[in-house]
XYZ file of C-alpha atoms in Angstrom:
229
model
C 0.000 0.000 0.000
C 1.119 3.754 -0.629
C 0.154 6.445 0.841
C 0.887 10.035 -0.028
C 0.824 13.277 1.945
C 0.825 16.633 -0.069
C 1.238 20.098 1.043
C 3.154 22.870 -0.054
C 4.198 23.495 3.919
C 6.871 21.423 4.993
C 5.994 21.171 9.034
C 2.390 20.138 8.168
C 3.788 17.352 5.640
C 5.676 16.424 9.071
C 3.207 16.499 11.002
C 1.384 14.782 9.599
C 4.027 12.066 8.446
C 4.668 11.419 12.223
C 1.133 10.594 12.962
C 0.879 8.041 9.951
C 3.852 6.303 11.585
C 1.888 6.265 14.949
C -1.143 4.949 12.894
C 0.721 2.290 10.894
C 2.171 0.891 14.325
C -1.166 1.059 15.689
C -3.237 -0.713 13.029
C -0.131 -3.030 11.881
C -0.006 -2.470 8.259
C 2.237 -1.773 6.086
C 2.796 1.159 3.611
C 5.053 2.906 1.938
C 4.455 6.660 2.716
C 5.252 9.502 -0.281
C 5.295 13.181 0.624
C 4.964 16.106 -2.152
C 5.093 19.300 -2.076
C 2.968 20.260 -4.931
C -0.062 18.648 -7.180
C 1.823 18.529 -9.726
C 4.121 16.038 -8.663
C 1.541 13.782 -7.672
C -0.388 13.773 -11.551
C 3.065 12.666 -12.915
C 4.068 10.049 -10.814
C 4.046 6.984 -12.109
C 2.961 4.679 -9.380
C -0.909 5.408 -8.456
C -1.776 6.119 -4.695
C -4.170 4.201 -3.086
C -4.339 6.672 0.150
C -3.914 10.646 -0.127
C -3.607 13.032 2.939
C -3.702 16.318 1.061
C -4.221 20.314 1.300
C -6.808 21.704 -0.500
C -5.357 24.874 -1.253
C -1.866 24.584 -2.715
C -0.486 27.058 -5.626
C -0.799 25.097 -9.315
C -2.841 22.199 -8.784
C -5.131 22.165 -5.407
C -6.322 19.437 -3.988
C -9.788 19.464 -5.309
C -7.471 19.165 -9.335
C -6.119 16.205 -7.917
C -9.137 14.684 -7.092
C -10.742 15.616 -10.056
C -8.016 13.754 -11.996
C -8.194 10.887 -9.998
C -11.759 10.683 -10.661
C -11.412 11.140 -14.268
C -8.248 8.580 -14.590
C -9.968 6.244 -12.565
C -7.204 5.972 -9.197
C -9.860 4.612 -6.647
C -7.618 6.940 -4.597
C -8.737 7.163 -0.964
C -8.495 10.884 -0.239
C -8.261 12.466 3.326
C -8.589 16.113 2.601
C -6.620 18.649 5.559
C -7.721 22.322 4.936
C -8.264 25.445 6.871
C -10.506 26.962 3.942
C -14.182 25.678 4.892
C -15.193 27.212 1.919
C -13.195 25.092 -0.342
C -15.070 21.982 1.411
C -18.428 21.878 -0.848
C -16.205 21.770 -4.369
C -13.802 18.734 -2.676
C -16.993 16.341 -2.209
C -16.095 13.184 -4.393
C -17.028 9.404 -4.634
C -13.383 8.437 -2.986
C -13.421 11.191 -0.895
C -13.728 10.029 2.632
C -13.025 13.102 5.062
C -12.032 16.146 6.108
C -9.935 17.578 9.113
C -9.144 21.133 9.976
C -5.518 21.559 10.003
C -5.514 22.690 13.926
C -7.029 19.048 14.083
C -4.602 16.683 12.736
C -3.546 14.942 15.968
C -6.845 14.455 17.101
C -8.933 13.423 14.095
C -6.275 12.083 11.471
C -5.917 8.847 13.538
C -9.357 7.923 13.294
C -9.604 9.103 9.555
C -6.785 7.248 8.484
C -7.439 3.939 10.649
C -10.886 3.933 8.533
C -9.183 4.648 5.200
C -6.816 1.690 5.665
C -9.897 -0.962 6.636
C -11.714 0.686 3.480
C -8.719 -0.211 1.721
C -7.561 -3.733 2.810
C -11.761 -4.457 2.403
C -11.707 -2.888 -1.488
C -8.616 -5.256 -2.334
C -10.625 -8.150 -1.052
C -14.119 -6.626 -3.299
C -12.228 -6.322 -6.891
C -11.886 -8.416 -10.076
C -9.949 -7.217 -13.020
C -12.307 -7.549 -16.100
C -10.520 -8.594 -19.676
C -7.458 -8.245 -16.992
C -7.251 -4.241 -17.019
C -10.644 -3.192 -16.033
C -10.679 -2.638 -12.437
C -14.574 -4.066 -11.303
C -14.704 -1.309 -8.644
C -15.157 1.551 -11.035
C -17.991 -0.307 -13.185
C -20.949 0.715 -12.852
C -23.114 -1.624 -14.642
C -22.575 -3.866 -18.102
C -25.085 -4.177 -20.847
C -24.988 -7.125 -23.069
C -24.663 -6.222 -26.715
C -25.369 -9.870 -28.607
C -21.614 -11.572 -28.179
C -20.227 -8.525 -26.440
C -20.691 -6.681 -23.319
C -20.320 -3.301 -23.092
C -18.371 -2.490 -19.944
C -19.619 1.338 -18.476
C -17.274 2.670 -15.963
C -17.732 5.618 -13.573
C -15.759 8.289 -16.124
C -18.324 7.833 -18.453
C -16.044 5.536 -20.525
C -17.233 2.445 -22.041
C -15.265 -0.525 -23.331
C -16.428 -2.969 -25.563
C -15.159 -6.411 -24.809
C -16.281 -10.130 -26.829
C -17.564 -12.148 -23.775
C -20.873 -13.216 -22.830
C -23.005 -11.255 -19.749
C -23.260 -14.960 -18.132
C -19.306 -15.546 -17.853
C -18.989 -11.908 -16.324
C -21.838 -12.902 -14.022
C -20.176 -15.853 -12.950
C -17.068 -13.614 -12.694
C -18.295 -10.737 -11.023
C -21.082 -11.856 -8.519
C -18.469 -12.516 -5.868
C -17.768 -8.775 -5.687
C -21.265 -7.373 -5.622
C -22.686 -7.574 -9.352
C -26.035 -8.640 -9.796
C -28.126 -9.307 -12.782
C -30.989 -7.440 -13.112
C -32.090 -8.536 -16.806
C -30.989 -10.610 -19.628
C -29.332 -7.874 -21.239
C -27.986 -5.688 -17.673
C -24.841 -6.723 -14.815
C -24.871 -3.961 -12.101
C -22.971 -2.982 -9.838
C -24.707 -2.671 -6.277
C -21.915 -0.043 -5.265
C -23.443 2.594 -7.472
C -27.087 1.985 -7.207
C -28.711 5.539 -6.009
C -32.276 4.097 -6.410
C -34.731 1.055 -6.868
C -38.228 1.538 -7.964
C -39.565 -1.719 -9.518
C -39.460 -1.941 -12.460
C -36.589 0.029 -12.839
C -33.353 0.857 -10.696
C -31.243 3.950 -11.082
C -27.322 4.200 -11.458
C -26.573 7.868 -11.758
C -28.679 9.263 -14.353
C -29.332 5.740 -16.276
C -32.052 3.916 -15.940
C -32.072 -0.005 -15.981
C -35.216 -2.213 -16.204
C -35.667 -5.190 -13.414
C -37.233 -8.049 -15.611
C -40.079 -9.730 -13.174
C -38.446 -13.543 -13.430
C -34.876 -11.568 -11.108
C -37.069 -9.106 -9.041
C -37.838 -11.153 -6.072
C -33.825 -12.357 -6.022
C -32.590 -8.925 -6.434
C -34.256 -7.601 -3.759
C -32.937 -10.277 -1.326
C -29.272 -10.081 -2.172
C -29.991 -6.089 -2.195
C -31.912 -6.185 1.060
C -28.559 -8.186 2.497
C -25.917 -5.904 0.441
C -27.643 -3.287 2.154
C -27.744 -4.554 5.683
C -23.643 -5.320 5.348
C -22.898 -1.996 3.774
C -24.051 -0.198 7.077
């Protein structure tokens, strides 16, 4: 695991490096911890992050760029934002975004925020597939079968077309919280927002429940539901 810490002030990146030490003894994992000064050096990195302690405001690229990036790129970035701009706060709000600590908080709240991030992401590693082994299963949002093909809709908006049936990628991809809905829709119960037989919402798109998977659906729903909180 890597973790990164960015802020253009060099006593809050120590600061704040000390207490991830305290928390890594603490929780006994293990990660590799990054700092930068700036945005910028975190978009050109090569390696991806899978936890970020960052500023908001920073000159060049702020924190709510990097996040924006990570969204669009796809990261799955955990992201612990430390600010003392509470205006900034609405605009940072994001899907991997998982808190936010004043800075004259750190030693009291970064502890618990970064305990949480770590379970999050030890739990995500267990909850992933790689479909057509480069399409991370945590970012899709729901497949729709297009005759021998399934197209594979991810939370950028991008869609990948890929030759496989729906059923193999059921078989695949139930373990991690897919369900099938209908012959021709897989979704993801991660990015449900709504369920109104006959239909359930993911985002903006709407995707029919056919009658025959309605009574199943709601039961492993009911129970994805009950585990998720």
């Amino acid at each position: 695991m890597t973790l990164g810490i960015c802020d253009d002030m060099a006593f809050i990146r120590k600061e704040i490096f000390e207490i991830c030490q305290i928390v890594q003894k603490e929780t006994k994992s293990s990660f590799e911890i990054i700092e930068f000064e700036n945005g910028e050096a975190i978009i050109n990195q090569k390696e991806k992050l899978d936890i970020l302690i960052s500023d908001i405001q920073m000159p060049g690229l702020n924190g709510i760029d990097i996040k924006n990036v990570a969204e669009q790129q796809e990261w799955n970035t955990l992201i612990i934002f430390v600010t003392g701009y509470e205006n900034f706060v609405r605009d940072a709000f994001g899907y991997n975004v998982i808190g936010f600590i004043d800075k004259i908080q750190l030693q009291e709240k970064l502890p618990i925020k970064l305990s949480y991030a770590i379970q999050l992401y030890e739990r995500r590693q267990k909850n992933r597939v790689l479909i057509n082994n480069k399409i991370d299963s945590r970012s899709v949002k729901y497949i729709r079968a297009e005759h021998i093909y399934c197209n594979i809709v991810q939370n950028s908006g991008k869609a990948e077309l890929i030759r496989c049936p729906i059923s193999n990628l059921e078989k695949e991809l139930q373990v991690v919280g897919f369900v099938r809905v209908h012959r021709s829709y897989l979704v993801n119960m991660n990015w449900i927002d709504k369920v109104r037989y006959p239909k359930i919402w993911v985002g903006e798109k709407e995707i029919p429940i056919s009658a025959k998977r309605w009574a199943l659906f709601k039961q492993i729903f009911a129970e994805y539901e009950t585990e998720s909180h």
